[in-house]
Amino acid sequence: MASRTQLDRRRFLLGASSLALFAGLDPATRAWAAPRFDAYPFLLGVASGDPSPDGFVVWTRLAPKPLDEHGGMPMLAVPVRWEVAEDDRFSRIVRNGVELARPELGHSVHVELAGLEPARPYWYRFIAGDDASPVGMVRTAPAAGDMPRRLRLAVVGCQSYFQGWFEAYRHVAQESDLDAVFHYGDYIYEGAAGRFTDRFPIRDAAGNLVKERDHFGGEIYTLDDYRRRYAQYKTDPDLQAAHTAAAFIMSFDDHEVDNDWGGLYDQDHTPPEAFALRRFAALQAWYENLPVRRAQFPRVDGGTRYFRRIDFGQLLRMHVLDTRSQRTNQICRDASSATCRHVEGRPSSIMGDEQEAWLGEGLDNKARWNLLAQQVFVMPLKAKSPEGKESPPFVDKWDGFPGSRQRLAQMIAVRRLNNVVIASGDAPMNAVGEVP
């Protein structure tokens, strides 16, 4: 057993390595001082996320050849300038600086802003070499004590590239007064090319099968695989337009890693120590390609807290939940299956003890509304075949964790709350229901 001193040293080294990875410009860093790219380096666009009353995070990733090895980038750190302004012409720049786009982070850049004014729009852009990025717009959240007249949120997810076009994001981009977008997950899908072409054929006006909406390559496992898959999705112009129009509050579901994964396990009975490698690579790529804060970078020891709160004055508190990485002892559709890991009588949770306690504390607030922004259906689901035969339970959703659902209902009931709304995803459809 490791001693306390050894454990403390390990935590220190983990923290020190994280600080080094995210450090800014260092004269000793091997960097490309005067970059000149073979193609436009901002082909993956820009994005913002996690608004607060005084700031937000802005993101980009350099990839002049998105589907090539390393996105067409050399294995050098690249200085990237960034600017935040009060107007879209950048005549009133309020913040600016330089960050390194590091190869260790897929040449992504995350800048966390603070000290700005609440409840107002800002514009941002990046510059690498002689190239400027597209311009994005983002709104800071209202001040803590304010009661805004209204709040407009979009809820999106399940953006399966091979199933169709992304016109819905064009409509999101055209909404002129969105405060933010909640993305519940399934930003990418992990499957191989050609896998679903027959099930989900996409045809042009002449009836010809459209191939360019298929995945590139086989099923993804490595960090480079996941980076390339994100790059393919993020080249979609409608998705890019939505990102430039409003802050995205990001979560993840199963397909960012593997279908129906939960906690330490995937769906294929892979040894947990092997699956942990894939999960870490997937969540690092998730961080690299999305506008999330440094706190959401995956830790080697698995201690990352992906759940977080975002307040919009006193009108709404958003509890962004993680219903994937902390799952334990999920019920099985078929208890006799070789992949079933459920043990009767052991504790079972879709959120884990720490997150459940955190949510309970967060519900003790004076906000007019509480939004549980999460990934899978909380309400019970029943389905029947055309012949009337009832389907097995949908255990990948909260139906697989009835104790968690009961504890959630009790949290709300004991506080006598009648202002809780739940945003769910995991299914490419619209649905409205109740949690009994």
Short mmCIF file of C-alpha atoms in Angstrom, two decimals:
data_model
loop_
_atom_site.label_atom_id
_atom_site.label_comp_id
_atom_site.label_asym_id
_atom_site.label_seq_id
_atom_site.Cartn_x
_atom_site.Cartn_y
_atom_site.Cartn_z
CA MET A 1 0.00 0.00 0.00
CA ALA A 2 1.33 3.48 -0.91
CA SER A 3 2.25 5.76 1.95
CA ARG A 4 0.63 9.15 2.47
CA THR A 5 3.89 10.79 1.39
CA GLN A 6 3.94 8.80 -1.85
CA LEU A 7 0.29 9.68 -2.58
CA ASP A 8 0.88 13.36 -1.86
CA ARG A 9 3.93 13.33 -4.15
CA ARG A 10 1.85 11.71 -6.91
CA ARG A 11 -0.86 14.36 -6.56
CA PHE A 12 1.81 17.08 -6.68
CA LEU A 13 3.33 15.63 -9.83
CA LEU A 14 -0.10 15.35 -11.46
CA GLY A 15 -0.82 18.97 -10.61
CA ALA A 16 2.62 20.17 -11.69
CA SER A 17 2.35 18.38 -15.04
CA SER A 18 -1.05 19.98 -15.65
CA LEU A 19 0.34 23.44 -14.88
CA ALA A 20 3.24 22.85 -17.27
CA LEU A 21 0.93 21.65 -20.03
CA PHE A 22 -1.23 24.76 -19.80
CA ALA A 23 1.57 27.26 -19.18
CA GLY A 24 1.79 30.23 -21.50
CA LEU A 25 4.75 31.42 -23.55
CA ASP A 26 8.13 30.20 -22.35
CA PRO A 27 11.40 31.31 -24.00
CA ALA A 28 12.66 27.73 -23.75
CA THR A 29 9.65 26.27 -25.59
CA ARG A 30 10.34 24.87 -29.05
CA ALA A 31 7.92 27.07 -30.98
CA TRP A 32 7.25 28.06 -34.57
CA ALA A 33 8.04 31.74 -34.18
CA ALA A 34 6.82 33.01 -37.58
CA PRO A 35 4.30 30.46 -38.87
CA ARG A 36 3.28 30.37 -42.52
CA PHE A 37 0.66 27.78 -43.31
CA ASP A 38 0.10 25.83 -46.52
CA ALA A 39 -3.66 26.39 -46.10
CA TYR A 40 -6.02 28.41 -43.93
CA PRO A 41 -5.34 27.23 -40.35
CA PHE A 42 -8.78 28.01 -38.89
CA LEU A 43 -10.81 25.50 -40.92
CA LEU A 44 -12.37 24.15 -37.70
CA GLY A 45 -13.76 27.55 -36.74
CA VAL A 46 -13.99 29.19 -33.33
CA ALA A 47 -16.26 28.71 -30.32
CA SER A 48 -17.10 30.06 -26.87
CA GLY A 49 -18.53 28.43 -23.78
CA ASP A 50 -19.45 28.40 -20.09
CA PRO A 51 -20.50 32.06 -19.68
CA SER A 52 -20.23 33.70 -16.27
CA PRO A 53 -21.20 37.25 -15.23
CA ASP A 54 -17.65 38.45 -15.90
CA GLY A 55 -16.36 36.14 -18.62
CA PHE A 56 -16.38 32.95 -20.66
CA VAL A 57 -13.95 30.64 -22.45
CA VAL A 58 -13.03 31.04 -26.13
CA TRP A 59 -11.58 28.26 -28.28
CA THR A 60 -9.99 27.44 -31.59
CA ARG A 61 -7.80 24.68 -33.03
CA LEU A 62 -5.26 25.02 -35.83
CA ALA A 63 -5.79 22.45 -38.59
CA PRO A 64 -4.97 23.59 -42.15
CA LYS A 65 -5.53 20.00 -43.37
CA PRO A 66 -8.12 18.67 -40.93
CA LEU A 67 -8.13 14.99 -41.96
CA ASP A 68 -4.38 14.67 -42.44
CA GLU A 69 -2.03 13.45 -39.75
CA HIS A 70 -1.90 16.02 -36.92
CA GLY A 71 -4.37 18.18 -38.86
CA GLY A 72 -1.57 19.18 -41.24
CA MET A 73 0.35 20.88 -38.43
CA PRO A 74 4.07 20.48 -37.65
CA MET A 75 5.00 19.09 -34.27
CA LEU A 76 5.80 22.53 -32.92
CA ALA A 77 4.02 24.89 -30.56
CA VAL A 78 2.52 27.86 -32.40
CA PRO A 79 1.88 31.29 -30.84
CA VAL A 80 -1.71 32.41 -31.42
CA ARG A 81 -2.90 35.93 -30.69
CA TRP A 82 -6.41 36.46 -29.41
CA GLU A 83 -8.60 39.54 -29.04
CA VAL A 84 -11.90 40.27 -27.30
CA ALA A 85 -13.78 43.44 -28.21
CA GLU A 86 -16.97 45.32 -27.38
CA ASP A 87 -17.90 45.60 -31.06
CA ASP A 88 -17.73 43.37 -34.11
CA ARG A 89 -15.28 45.75 -35.88
CA PHE A 90 -12.76 45.39 -33.01
CA SER A 91 -12.43 49.13 -32.62
CA ARG A 92 -12.81 48.76 -28.82
CA ILE A 93 -10.59 45.82 -27.81
CA VAL A 94 -10.91 45.11 -24.07
CA ARG A 95 -8.69 42.03 -23.73
CA ASN A 96 -5.90 40.51 -25.82
CA GLY A 97 -2.96 38.19 -25.42
CA VAL A 98 -0.97 35.30 -26.86
CA GLU A 99 -1.38 31.59 -26.16
CA LEU A 100 0.56 28.62 -27.44
CA ALA A 101 -1.24 26.08 -29.59
CA ARG A 102 0.62 22.99 -28.41
CA PRO A 103 0.94 19.70 -30.31
CA GLU A 104 0.32 17.89 -27.00
CA LEU A 105 -3.19 19.40 -27.05
CA GLY A 106 -3.87 18.92 -30.76
CA HIS A 107 -2.88 22.57 -31.45
CA SER A 108 -6.00 23.73 -29.63
CA VAL A 109 -6.25 27.03 -27.76
CA HIS A 110 -8.47 27.72 -24.76
CA VAL A 111 -8.58 31.22 -23.25
CA GLU A 112 -10.56 31.79 -20.04
CA LEU A 113 -11.74 35.39 -19.70
CA ALA A 114 -12.66 37.20 -16.49
CA GLY A 115 -13.20 40.79 -15.37
CA LEU A 116 -15.70 41.70 -18.11
CA GLU A 117 -19.12 43.33 -17.76
CA PRO A 118 -22.22 41.20 -17.12
CA ALA A 119 -25.16 40.65 -19.49
CA ARG A 120 -23.64 42.05 -22.65
CA PRO A 121 -22.24 40.76 -25.96
CA TYR A 122 -18.55 40.50 -26.79
CA TRP A 123 -16.78 39.58 -30.01
CA TYR A 124 -13.58 37.54 -30.26
CA ARG A 125 -11.08 36.29 -32.83
CA PHE A 126 -7.69 34.58 -33.14
CA ILE A 127 -4.66 35.36 -35.32
CA ALA A 128 -1.91 32.90 -36.29
CA GLY A 129 0.86 34.14 -38.55
CA ASP A 130 -0.84 36.26 -41.21
CA ASP A 131 -4.22 34.53 -40.87
CA ALA A 132 -7.20 35.73 -38.82
CA SER A 133 -9.94 33.41 -37.67
CA PRO A 134 -13.68 33.90 -38.15
CA VAL A 135 -15.25 36.23 -35.58
CA GLY A 136 -17.43 34.80 -32.83
CA MET A 137 -19.94 36.49 -30.53
CA VAL A 138 -20.71 35.54 -26.93
CA ARG A 139 -22.83 37.02 -24.13
CA THR A 140 -21.76 37.18 -20.51
CA ALA A 141 -24.29 35.96 -17.96
CA PRO A 142 -26.36 38.41 -15.88
CA ALA A 143 -24.93 39.63 -12.59
CA ALA A 144 -25.60 37.42 -9.57
CA GLY A 145 -28.32 39.62 -8.08
CA ASP A 146 -30.08 40.55 -11.32
CA MET A 147 -33.46 39.24 -12.49
CA PRO A 148 -33.38 39.31 -16.32
CA ARG A 149 -36.70 39.65 -18.10
CA ARG A 150 -36.13 36.40 -20.00
CA LEU A 151 -33.53 33.82 -20.96
CA ARG A 152 -33.33 32.03 -24.30
CA LEU A 153 -31.50 28.70 -24.47
CA ALA A 154 -31.21 26.18 -27.31
CA VAL A 155 -30.83 22.47 -26.53
CA VAL A 156 -28.95 20.36 -29.09
CA GLY A 157 -27.13 17.05 -29.47
CA CYS A 158 -27.11 13.64 -31.17
CA GLN A 159 -25.47 15.17 -34.25
CA SER A 160 -24.88 11.95 -36.15
CA TYR A 161 -22.82 12.93 -39.20
CA PHE A 162 -23.83 9.95 -41.31
CA GLN A 163 -27.58 10.38 -40.70
CA GLY A 164 -28.11 13.75 -42.37
CA TRP A 165 -27.28 17.39 -42.72
CA PHE A 166 -26.87 19.92 -39.91
CA GLU A 167 -29.37 22.57 -41.04
CA ALA A 168 -30.75 22.79 -37.50
CA TYR A 169 -27.51 24.49 -36.54
CA ARG A 170 -28.07 27.05 -39.26
CA HIS A 171 -31.33 27.96 -37.54
CA VAL A 172 -29.49 28.21 -34.19
CA ALA A 173 -26.99 30.57 -35.83
CA GLN A 174 -29.81 32.75 -37.15
CA GLU A 175 -31.38 33.26 -33.70
CA SER A 176 -30.34 36.81 -32.89
CA ASP A 177 -30.82 36.82 -29.12
CA LEU A 178 -29.80 33.41 -27.79
CA ASP A 179 -28.11 33.58 -24.41
CA ALA A 180 -26.49 30.16 -24.69
CA VAL A 181 -26.75 26.67 -26.19
CA PHE A 182 -26.79 23.53 -24.03
CA HIS A 183 -25.19 20.61 -25.86
CA TYR A 184 -26.13 17.44 -24.01
CA GLY A 185 -23.65 15.21 -25.87
CA ASP A 186 -23.09 12.81 -28.76
CA TYR A 187 -21.11 15.56 -30.48
CA ILE A 188 -19.39 12.84 -32.51
CA TYR A 189 -20.13 9.16 -33.15
CA GLU A 190 -17.37 6.59 -32.86
CA GLY A 191 -18.39 4.06 -35.54
CA ALA A 192 -16.58 3.13 -38.74
CA ALA A 193 -17.25 4.43 -42.24
CA GLY A 194 -19.91 2.57 -44.22
CA ARG A 195 -21.40 1.05 -41.11
CA PHE A 196 -24.83 2.67 -41.38
CA THR A 197 -25.06 3.64 -45.04
CA ASP A 198 -27.86 1.14 -45.71
CA ARG A 199 -29.82 2.00 -42.55
CA PHE A 200 -29.58 5.77 -43.00
CA PRO A 201 -29.16 6.44 -46.73
CA ILE A 202 -28.71 10.11 -47.66
CA ARG A 203 -29.59 10.87 -51.26
CA ASP A 204 -29.38 13.95 -53.42
CA ALA A 205 -32.25 15.37 -55.52
CA ALA A 206 -31.53 12.83 -58.27
CA GLY A 207 -31.73 9.91 -55.86
CA ASN A 208 -27.99 9.18 -55.82
CA LEU A 209 -26.42 8.00 -52.58
CA VAL A 210 -24.40 10.80 -51.01
CA LYS A 211 -21.08 9.51 -49.72
CA GLU A 212 -19.51 12.65 -48.31
CA ARG A 213 -21.61 12.43 -45.15
CA ASP A 214 -20.07 9.12 -44.18
CA HIS A 215 -17.43 8.78 -41.49
CA PHE A 216 -13.75 8.84 -42.36
CA GLY A 217 -11.85 5.71 -41.35
CA GLY A 218 -12.62 2.83 -39.03
CA GLU A 219 -13.97 2.80 -35.48
CA ILE A 220 -11.93 5.20 -33.37
CA TYR A 221 -9.74 4.18 -30.42
CA THR A 222 -6.61 6.35 -30.25
CA LEU A 223 -6.18 10.03 -29.51
CA ASP A 224 -5.31 10.73 -33.15
CA ASP A 225 -8.45 8.81 -34.24
CA TYR A 226 -10.69 10.93 -32.01
CA ARG A 227 -8.99 14.17 -33.08
CA ARG A 228 -9.60 13.34 -36.74
CA ARG A 229 -13.25 12.45 -36.11
CA TYR A 230 -13.86 15.78 -34.34
CA ALA A 231 -12.15 17.54 -37.22
CA GLN A 232 -14.49 15.88 -39.72
CA TYR A 233 -17.57 16.95 -37.76
CA LYS A 234 -16.31 20.47 -37.10
CA THR A 235 -15.72 21.22 -40.78
CA ASP A 236 -19.52 21.36 -41.18
CA PRO A 237 -20.32 25.05 -41.93
CA ASP A 238 -23.67 25.07 -40.12
CA LEU A 239 -22.14 23.67 -36.92
CA GLN A 240 -19.38 26.29 -37.14
CA ALA A 241 -21.94 29.05 -37.64
CA ALA A 242 -23.85 28.00 -34.51
CA HIS A 243 -20.64 28.06 -32.48
CA THR A 244 -19.83 31.60 -33.62
CA ALA A 245 -23.33 32.82 -32.67
CA ALA A 246 -23.54 31.89 -28.97
CA ALA A 247 -21.77 30.25 -26.05
CA PHE A 248 -22.08 26.45 -25.90
CA ILE A 249 -22.41 24.79 -22.50
CA MET A 250 -20.93 21.38 -23.23
CA SER A 251 -21.55 17.99 -21.76
CA PHE A 252 -20.87 14.54 -23.21
CA ASP A 253 -22.84 11.33 -23.51
CA ASP A 254 -21.78 7.89 -24.73
CA HIS A 255 -20.71 8.31 -28.37
CA GLU A 256 -17.89 10.70 -27.53
CA VAL A 257 -16.23 7.53 -26.16
CA ASP A 258 -18.16 4.34 -27.07
CA ASN A 259 -21.80 3.39 -27.37
CA ASP A 260 -23.52 2.82 -24.00
CA TRP A 261 -20.34 3.07 -21.92
CA GLY A 262 -20.67 3.91 -18.23
CA GLY A 263 -18.11 4.39 -15.48
CA LEU A 264 -15.28 1.89 -15.80
CA TYR A 265 -16.92 -0.25 -18.48
CA ASP A 266 -17.78 -0.27 -22.16
CA GLN A 267 -20.51 -2.41 -23.72
CA ASP A 268 -18.14 -5.10 -25.03
CA HIS A 269 -16.73 -6.47 -21.77
CA THR A 270 -13.32 -4.93 -22.45
CA PRO A 271 -11.04 -5.20 -19.40
CA PRO A 272 -11.45 -1.96 -17.41
CA GLU A 273 -7.73 -1.16 -17.54
CA ALA A 274 -7.80 -1.35 -21.36
CA PHE A 275 -11.02 0.64 -21.67
CA ALA A 276 -9.53 3.32 -19.38
CA LEU A 277 -6.93 4.07 -22.06
CA ARG A 278 -9.59 4.59 -24.71
CA ARG A 279 -11.77 6.67 -22.36
CA PHE A 280 -8.88 8.97 -21.46
CA ALA A 281 -7.95 9.52 -25.11
CA ALA A 282 -11.59 10.23 -25.97
CA LEU A 283 -12.08 12.74 -23.16
CA GLN A 284 -8.79 14.48 -23.94
CA ALA A 285 -10.00 14.91 -27.54
CA TRP A 286 -13.35 16.14 -26.20
CA TYR A 287 -11.52 18.81 -24.22
CA GLU A 288 -9.22 19.75 -27.11
CA ASN A 289 -12.06 20.30 -29.56
CA LEU A 290 -14.65 22.12 -27.46
CA PRO A 291 -14.99 25.41 -25.54
CA VAL A 292 -14.67 24.03 -22.02
CA ARG A 293 -12.54 25.21 -19.14
CA ARG A 294 -9.21 23.85 -17.97
CA ALA A 295 -10.98 22.21 -15.02
CA GLN A 296 -12.63 19.79 -17.49
CA PHE A 297 -9.34 18.39 -18.79
CA PRO A 298 -9.28 14.67 -17.87
CA ARG A 299 -7.03 13.71 -14.98
CA VAL A 300 -4.87 10.62 -14.98
CA ASP A 301 -6.33 9.62 -11.61
CA GLY A 302 -9.91 9.93 -12.92
CA GLY A 303 -10.74 12.77 -10.54
CA THR A 304 -12.10 15.26 -13.07
CA ARG A 305 -15.40 16.89 -12.10
CA TYR A 306 -17.35 17.40 -15.31
CA PHE A 307 -20.46 18.51 -13.43
CA ARG A 308 -20.73 22.24 -12.78
CA ARG A 309 -23.21 25.09 -12.21
CA ILE A 310 -23.92 28.10 -14.39
CA ASP A 311 -26.15 30.84 -12.99
CA PHE A 312 -28.09 33.35 -15.05
CA GLY A 313 -28.75 35.92 -12.36
CA GLN A 314 -31.65 34.95 -10.13
CA LEU A 315 -33.74 33.73 -13.05
CA LEU A 316 -32.16 30.31 -13.60
CA ARG A 317 -29.52 28.01 -12.16
CA MET A 318 -28.25 25.41 -14.62
CA HIS A 319 -26.89 22.23 -13.04
CA VAL A 320 -24.78 20.58 -15.75
CA LEU A 321 -24.68 16.90 -14.80
CA ASP A 322 -22.38 14.02 -15.71
CA THR A 323 -24.44 10.84 -16.02
CA ARG A 324 -21.72 8.74 -17.68
CA SER A 325 -18.36 8.70 -15.93
CA GLN A 326 -19.59 8.05 -12.37
CA ARG A 327 -22.04 5.19 -13.08
CA THR A 328 -21.94 2.16 -10.79
CA ASN A 329 -23.83 -1.16 -10.77
CA GLN A 330 -26.20 -0.52 -13.66
CA ILE A 331 -29.18 -2.87 -14.12
CA CYS A 332 -28.90 -5.21 -17.13
CA ARG A 333 -31.43 -5.79 -19.90
CA ASP A 334 -30.53 -9.47 -19.72
CA ALA A 335 -29.22 -10.63 -16.33
CA SER A 336 -27.92 -13.85 -17.88
CA SER A 337 -25.73 -12.01 -20.42
CA ALA A 338 -21.96 -12.43 -20.17
CA THR A 339 -21.59 -8.65 -20.23
CA CYS A 340 -23.91 -8.09 -17.25
CA ARG A 341 -22.01 -6.62 -14.29
CA HIS A 342 -24.95 -5.85 -12.01
CA VAL A 343 -24.64 -7.24 -8.48
CA GLU A 344 -27.92 -7.38 -6.55
CA GLY A 345 -27.82 -5.56 -3.23
CA ARG A 346 -24.81 -3.35 -3.99
CA PRO A 347 -25.13 0.45 -4.23
CA SER A 348 -26.17 1.70 -7.66
CA SER A 349 -25.91 5.23 -8.98
CA ILE A 350 -25.97 7.09 -12.29
CA MET A 351 -24.23 10.15 -10.79
CA GLY A 352 -22.10 8.88 -7.91
CA ASP A 353 -22.28 9.94 -4.27
CA GLU A 354 -20.23 13.13 -4.63
CA GLN A 355 -22.31 14.48 -7.50
CA GLU A 356 -25.60 13.59 -5.80
CA ALA A 357 -24.54 15.52 -2.69
CA TRP A 358 -23.35 18.44 -4.84
CA LEU A 359 -26.69 18.55 -6.66
CA GLY A 360 -28.64 18.51 -3.41
CA GLU A 361 -26.61 21.45 -2.11
CA GLY A 362 -27.08 23.32 -5.37
CA LEU A 363 -30.85 22.96 -5.30
CA ASP A 364 -30.88 25.05 -2.11
CA ASN A 365 -31.03 28.37 -3.93
CA LYS A 366 -33.34 31.32 -4.60
CA ALA A 367 -33.39 31.07 -8.38
CA ARG A 368 -36.80 31.21 -10.03
CA TRP A 369 -35.96 28.11 -12.11
CA ASN A 370 -33.64 25.11 -11.76
CA LEU A 371 -32.56 23.41 -14.98
CA LEU A 372 -31.04 19.93 -14.72
CA ALA A 373 -28.99 19.89 -17.92
CA GLN A 374 -28.09 16.25 -18.48
CA GLN A 375 -27.78 13.49 -21.03
CA VAL A 376 -30.36 10.69 -20.85
CA PHE A 377 -34.12 10.31 -20.23
CA VAL A 378 -34.97 10.58 -16.54
CA MET A 379 -38.66 9.78 -17.02
CA PRO A 380 -39.61 6.08 -17.18
CA LEU A 381 -39.87 4.76 -20.73
CA LYS A 382 -42.15 2.02 -22.02
CA ALA A 383 -42.19 0.73 -25.57
CA LYS A 384 -44.22 -1.92 -27.36
CA SER A 385 -43.78 -3.63 -30.70
CA PRO A 386 -46.54 -3.30 -33.34
CA GLU A 387 -47.79 -6.65 -32.08
CA GLY A 388 -48.14 -5.27 -28.54
CA LYS A 389 -45.13 -6.99 -26.99
CA GLU A 390 -43.46 -4.85 -24.34
CA SER A 391 -39.78 -4.07 -24.94
CA PRO A 392 -37.10 -4.72 -22.30
CA PRO A 393 -36.30 -1.75 -20.02
CA PHE A 394 -34.10 1.03 -21.36
CA VAL A 395 -31.35 0.47 -18.82
CA ASP A 396 -28.82 2.83 -20.41
CA LYS A 397 -31.06 5.67 -19.24
CA TRP A 398 -32.26 6.43 -15.69
CA ASP A 399 -34.45 3.30 -15.91
CA GLY A 400 -31.22 1.42 -15.27
CA PHE A 401 -30.78 3.28 -11.97
CA PRO A 402 -34.20 3.43 -10.28
CA GLY A 403 -32.62 4.23 -6.91
CA SER A 404 -30.95 7.32 -8.37
CA ARG A 405 -34.25 8.49 -9.84
CA GLN A 406 -36.00 7.98 -6.51
CA ARG A 407 -33.29 9.94 -4.67
CA LEU A 408 -33.55 12.75 -7.23
CA ALA A 409 -37.32 12.93 -6.79
CA GLN A 410 -36.85 13.03 -3.01
CA MET A 411 -34.30 15.86 -3.31
CA ILE A 412 -36.92 17.91 -5.11
CA ALA A 413 -39.82 16.86 -2.88
CA VAL A 414 -38.17 17.58 0.49
CA ARG A 415 -37.30 21.07 -0.73
CA ARG A 416 -40.86 21.54 -1.99
CA LEU A 417 -39.57 22.73 -5.35
CA ASN A 418 -41.97 23.22 -8.22
CA ASN A 419 -39.46 24.95 -10.49
CA VAL A 420 -37.29 22.06 -11.71
CA VAL A 421 -37.05 21.41 -15.46
CA ILE A 422 -34.94 18.58 -16.90
CA ALA A 423 -33.24 18.78 -20.29
CA SER A 424 -32.44 15.33 -21.71
CA GLY A 425 -30.85 13.89 -24.81
CA ASP A 426 -29.60 10.49 -26.01
CA ALA A 427 -32.33 10.14 -28.65
CA PRO A 428 -32.67 11.99 -31.97
CA MET A 429 -36.28 13.06 -31.37
CA ASN A 430 -38.37 15.56 -29.44
CA ALA A 431 -40.25 14.35 -26.36
CA VAL A 432 -41.99 15.81 -23.32
CA GLY A 433 -42.71 13.85 -20.17
CA GLU A 434 -42.89 13.81 -16.40
CA VAL A 435 -40.86 12.23 -13.62
CA PRO A 436 -43.34 10.65 -11.21
#
